[in-house]
Amino acid sequence: MRVASGSAEAGTAGAGALSFYLSRYHFTLVSLASVVAGVVVWELLARSGRFSEILLPSPGAVWVEFLRLSAGPDLWPNYFVTLRRLFLGLGVAVVAGVPIGLLMGMSLAARGLLNPPIELYRPLPAISYFAILVMWFGVGEQSIVTVLALGGFPPIVLETLHAVAKVRKERIEGAQSMGLSTLGQIIHVILPSCLPQILTGIRVGLGLAYSVVVAAEMVASTSGLGWMVYNASQFVESGTVITGLILMGLTGLALDGIMTVVQRRLVPWVAYA
Amino acid sequence: MPTSLKLLCYNALSILVLLAVWWSLTHAGKPGASVSPHAVWARLSDVATNGYMGASIGESAGISAVRVVTGWLLSGLIGVVLGLIIGLNPYGRAIVDPWLNYGRCVPPLGYLSLVVLWFGVGSASKLVLLLLSGVPLVAVGTAAAVAAVRRERIEGACSMGFGPLGRLRFIILPSALPGILVSLRIAFGAVFAALVGAEMVASSSGIAWMTITAVNRGDMALVIGCILIMGVFALFADACLQRLTRVLVPWAGRA
Amino acid sequence: MRNEPTMKLSDVTVSYQLKAGPLIALDNVNLDVSEGSFVSLIGPSGCGKSTILNLMAGYIKPTRGQVLMMGKPVEGPGPDRMVVHQSSSALLPWLSVADNVGLGLRAKGVPKAKRKEIVRNYLDLVSLGGFGDHPIYHISGGMQQRVALARALATEAPVVLLDEPLGAIDALQREVMQDLLLDIWNRTRRTFVLVTHSVEEAVYLSTDIVVMSARPGRVLRRSSVSFGAQAVAEGSSKVKAEQPFVTAQSELMNQLIHG
Ligand SMILES: Nc1ncnc2c1ncn2[C@@H]1O[C@H](COP(=O)(O)OP(=O)(O)O)[C@@H](O)[C@H]1O
Ligand SMILES: [Mg+2]
């Protein structure tokens, strides 16, 4: 985001894609104001009486509902069920995806053999083959974790594979002249060189898996955040639905934010690579 | 043998192995848990001629395809316009950014319950759902592409005397085009996934509805058939979008 | 007024507000560029050469002081001052070579037929006659740089601002391009302001050399030379081999090293 790059006293005279710049401070201020304004408009709409309370509960009502749910036995257990599924599924995808990506990047045979199945199923929405998994494994953890693993796998493999292809030749040759074994080269040169892109792949995979877990819980499950929201909507409990939706969004934002921080911490040299 | 030819041989071998595995699974596996390619084909042609719960397979696939393409095109239109506005106007960006980022991070099906409460189970609610899943991706991608337009290009246009509209048409739009196309491709995947989920959860038509009904009736052959159809559609769409990118941005990666 | 300088910086200071404190990019700089001259700016990296060019182009405004063109304050970028950047990154890959060159004319509203004719002339001038229909990304870096030059010249702007235009070109091409620049300057008699790192280039091409120092950016010294005019008359290899040229180079080098 290039919003505040031009905090120059000299000022820019109408050049650049933007006609003017906002400092990061002002940008944050306006964003905050926008969020507050959004909530106020929501409150006003809810109070106007033009919508029934069932369709549009006020922010205050949702907050009360959140507190009630939070104290009850439903919200947090379901929330953590969803998170556990997500991390299990993504964990499998990472543990399988990174080595397979490395292998495919380093061996022509592996690439030639594994690419067709990956490319064939990659464009399919994961939720579509979830149907087969449900028939095989039944409704339950196994089918959900499997679909998350399968859904998160392609971006991780492909990013790793492309990263391996781009590792600078001099680095590998340097490692070879120093007498590193193939395994040593992988550990000391290839893996660290690929780390930025691998993390990007994991981040994309996480986003995909997160969307899939909610969908899968709605399609075939009796637990989890997705199921809870869907179930509440069947009983027209819009307070629960909106609470769940906000929680989903905030969790999604948090996951994305955590990945950003991890990426920055783990690969501070990314601009140099 | 040249590398590309070797790769092709491995690809062919891989697909043969896949088919062989499928074939042998149908004989070794539990009955009902796997079906042969032949059975899938037979079931599909049966449904194609006799229909399935009142809907032919062509109709179902067609309905879904129309929904996806409509939702994607509308998302693209709204997203690009919104992205241009916020990419060019920092205030607009500051105002919309928190909402877009939030919207980008919500799992699309999460909206489904609310959207169904508000708009019913008809096609309006599906369209809204698809827009909610597609627009943020396109808008964020477009805004990023606009913000990344090279300074020198815009400065050059200023020197030549282009006004804001001239700069938009001659510099900013074409410069941002590759990034916009990438975001449109990503959005297609998201919109398709949202539609499949929505049809499975709350619909009585469409290819994914057919799939989930078949699941509930233990009709494995039809499930696999439907997924194959969705797969072909997804591959076809992806290939079209790649093709479009090559045609519209022949300079990709070279400038 | 006959003697109004084409471009004038008067008591110009440019400072940037950074987190660590203010950064003085230019400190009270005065500079006159008279009509038809070829002024080179030379100095260590970060001394504000590009900043001066950006001021003249109207891309940035001075914190204090005035930038004048023909006695009138510069308000912003305009078609009377064209810029050639170091890399050819300002060229547009979706346009052909000819369309890139003709873009400025399009902005001016020059009709198509006329535009074509002008573009052809300028492509000939930079020896790219047969390349008008090529995509920009199919020609070499040196050729791209010549396209950028033709693009700046085609609008017939009286002032041409060049920011290390030959920086990314190999030595051989560089010599060719230098002679091309000299030839164009000599034939069109426009005002050229050139930022360069190369002592030889500055001495060879300029009528005026401006030596700058960094932190804060200041003008150290200004001197006049005339090897360019001589080269046009007698040929470049002869001029470059002679003693006065060699002496002028080592003098300028000394100024740069010892301030
Ligand atoms: N937009 C900017 N923000 C902050 N500092 C800048 C900016 N542009 C230039 N500077 C600083 O001003 C000084 C002069 O820059 P410049 O004119 O580009 O130098 P030169 O072209 O001589 O190498 C440098 O120290 C540079 O870091
Ligand atoms: Mg510079």
PDB file of C-alpha atoms in Angstrom, chain B residues 149-163 167 169-178 248-252 254-255, chain C residues 54 57 59-60 77-83 85 87-95 100 103-108 136-138 151 155:
ATOM      1  CA  VAL B 149       1.543   2.155 -11.462  1.00  0.00           C
ATOM      2  CA  ARG B 150       5.046   3.428 -12.088  1.00  0.00           C
ATOM      3  CA  ARG B 151       5.582   7.044 -11.180  1.00  0.00           C
ATOM      4  CA  GLU B 152       7.640   7.813 -14.254  1.00  0.00           C
ATOM      5  CA  ARG B 153       4.789   6.769 -16.514  1.00  0.00           C
ATOM      6  CA  ILE B 154       2.347   9.113 -14.858  1.00  0.00           C
ATOM      7  CA  GLU B 155       4.888  11.913 -14.608  1.00  0.00           C
ATOM      8  CA  GLY B 156       5.650  11.462 -18.283  1.00  0.00           C
ATOM      9  CA  ALA B 157       1.967  11.760 -19.125  1.00  0.00           C
ATOM     10  CA  CYS B 158       1.722  14.906 -16.999  1.00  0.00           C
ATOM     11  CA  SER B 159       4.629  16.429 -18.904  1.00  0.00           C
ATOM     12  CA  MET B 160       2.938  15.678 -22.200  1.00  0.00           C
ATOM     13  CA  GLY B 161      -0.104  17.560 -20.988  1.00  0.00           C
ATOM     14  CA  PHE B 162      -2.557  14.709 -20.363  1.00  0.00           C
ATOM     15  CA  GLY B 163      -5.336  15.612 -17.911  1.00  0.00           C
ATOM     16  CA  ARG B 167      -3.960   9.659 -17.687  1.00  0.00           C
ATOM     17  CA  ARG B 169      -7.255   6.020 -20.186  1.00  0.00           C
ATOM     18  CA  PHE B 170      -3.714   6.016 -21.546  1.00  0.00           C
ATOM     19  CA  ILE B 171      -1.619   5.173 -18.491  1.00  0.00           C
ATOM     20  CA  ILE B 172      -3.407   3.982 -15.383  1.00  0.00           C
ATOM     21  CA  LEU B 173      -5.952   1.540 -16.816  1.00  0.00           C
ATOM     22  CA  PRO B 174      -3.522  -0.251 -19.136  1.00  0.00           C
ATOM     23  CA  SER B 175      -0.800  -0.307 -16.472  1.00  0.00           C
ATOM     24  CA  ALA B 176      -3.185  -1.813 -13.942  1.00  0.00           C
ATOM     25  CA  LEU B 177      -4.701  -4.284 -16.402  1.00  0.00           C
ATOM     26  CA  PRO B 178      -2.437  -7.260 -15.578  1.00  0.00           C
ATOM     27  CA  LEU B 248      -4.918  -8.600 -23.480  1.00  0.00           C
ATOM     28  CA  VAL B 249      -1.476  -8.405 -21.859  1.00  0.00           C
ATOM     29  CA  PRO B 250       1.060  -9.719 -24.361  1.00  0.00           C
ATOM     30  CA  TRP B 251       3.780  -7.785 -22.529  1.00  0.00           C
ATOM     31  CA  ALA B 252       3.212  -9.650 -19.249  1.00  0.00           C
ATOM     32  CA  ARG B 254       8.473  -8.322 -19.937  1.00  0.00           C
ATOM     33  CA  ALA B 255       7.945  -4.756 -18.830  1.00  0.00           C
TER      34      ALA B 255
ATOM     35  CA  ASN C  54      12.164  17.201 -10.957  1.00  0.00           C
ATOM     36  CA  ALA C  57       9.908  19.380 -14.788  1.00  0.00           C
ATOM     37  CA  TYR C  59       6.993  17.210 -10.529  1.00  0.00           C
ATOM     38  CA  ILE C  60       7.907  18.689  -7.160  1.00  0.00           C
ATOM     39  CA  PRO C  77       4.513  19.601 -15.466  1.00  0.00           C
ATOM     40  CA  GLY C  78       3.903  20.809 -18.999  1.00  0.00           C
ATOM     41  CA  PRO C  79       4.579  19.909 -22.602  1.00  0.00           C
ATOM     42  CA  ASP C  80       7.216  22.653 -22.902  1.00  0.00           C
ATOM     43  CA  ARG C  81       9.624  20.571 -20.775  1.00  0.00           C
ATOM     44  CA  MET C  82      10.065  16.894 -21.559  1.00  0.00           C
ATOM     45  CA  VAL C  83      11.877  14.388 -19.355  1.00  0.00           C
ATOM     46  CA  HIS C  85      14.410   8.945 -17.405  1.00  0.00           C
ATOM     47  CA  SER C  87      15.668   3.414 -17.507  1.00  0.00           C
ATOM     48  CA  SER C  88      13.130   3.296 -20.263  1.00  0.00           C
ATOM     49  CA  SER C  89      10.474   2.415 -17.662  1.00  0.00           C
ATOM     50  CA  ALA C  90       8.374   5.405 -18.634  1.00  0.00           C
ATOM     51  CA  LEU C  91       7.647   3.757 -21.999  1.00  0.00           C
ATOM     52  CA  LEU C  92       4.304   1.988 -22.335  1.00  0.00           C
ATOM     53  CA  PRO C  93       4.494  -1.699 -23.296  1.00  0.00           C
ATOM     54  CA  TRP C  94       0.955  -1.789 -24.692  1.00  0.00           C
ATOM     55  CA  LEU C  95       1.861   0.735 -27.361  1.00  0.00           C
ATOM     56  CA  ASN C 100       4.970   5.637 -27.768  1.00  0.00           C
ATOM     57  CA  LEU C 103       1.801   9.872 -27.361  1.00  0.00           C
ATOM     58  CA  GLY C 104       2.731  13.446 -26.510  1.00  0.00           C
ATOM     59  CA  LEU C 105       1.436  14.624 -29.870  1.00  0.00           C
ATOM     60  CA  ARG C 106      -1.810  12.812 -29.180  1.00  0.00           C
ATOM     61  CA  ALA C 107      -2.111  14.689 -25.890  1.00  0.00           C
ATOM     62  CA  LYS C 108      -1.650  17.907 -27.832  1.00  0.00           C
ATOM     63  CA  ILE C 136       8.412  -1.918 -27.207  1.00  0.00           C
ATOM     64  CA  TYR C 137       9.383  -5.107 -25.379  1.00  0.00           C
ATOM     65  CA  HIS C 138      10.879  -6.701 -28.478  1.00  0.00           C
ATOM     66  CA  ARG C 151       9.358  10.639 -27.527  1.00  0.00           C
ATOM     67  CA  THR C 155       6.649  17.212 -28.835  1.00  0.00           C
TER      68      THR C 155
END
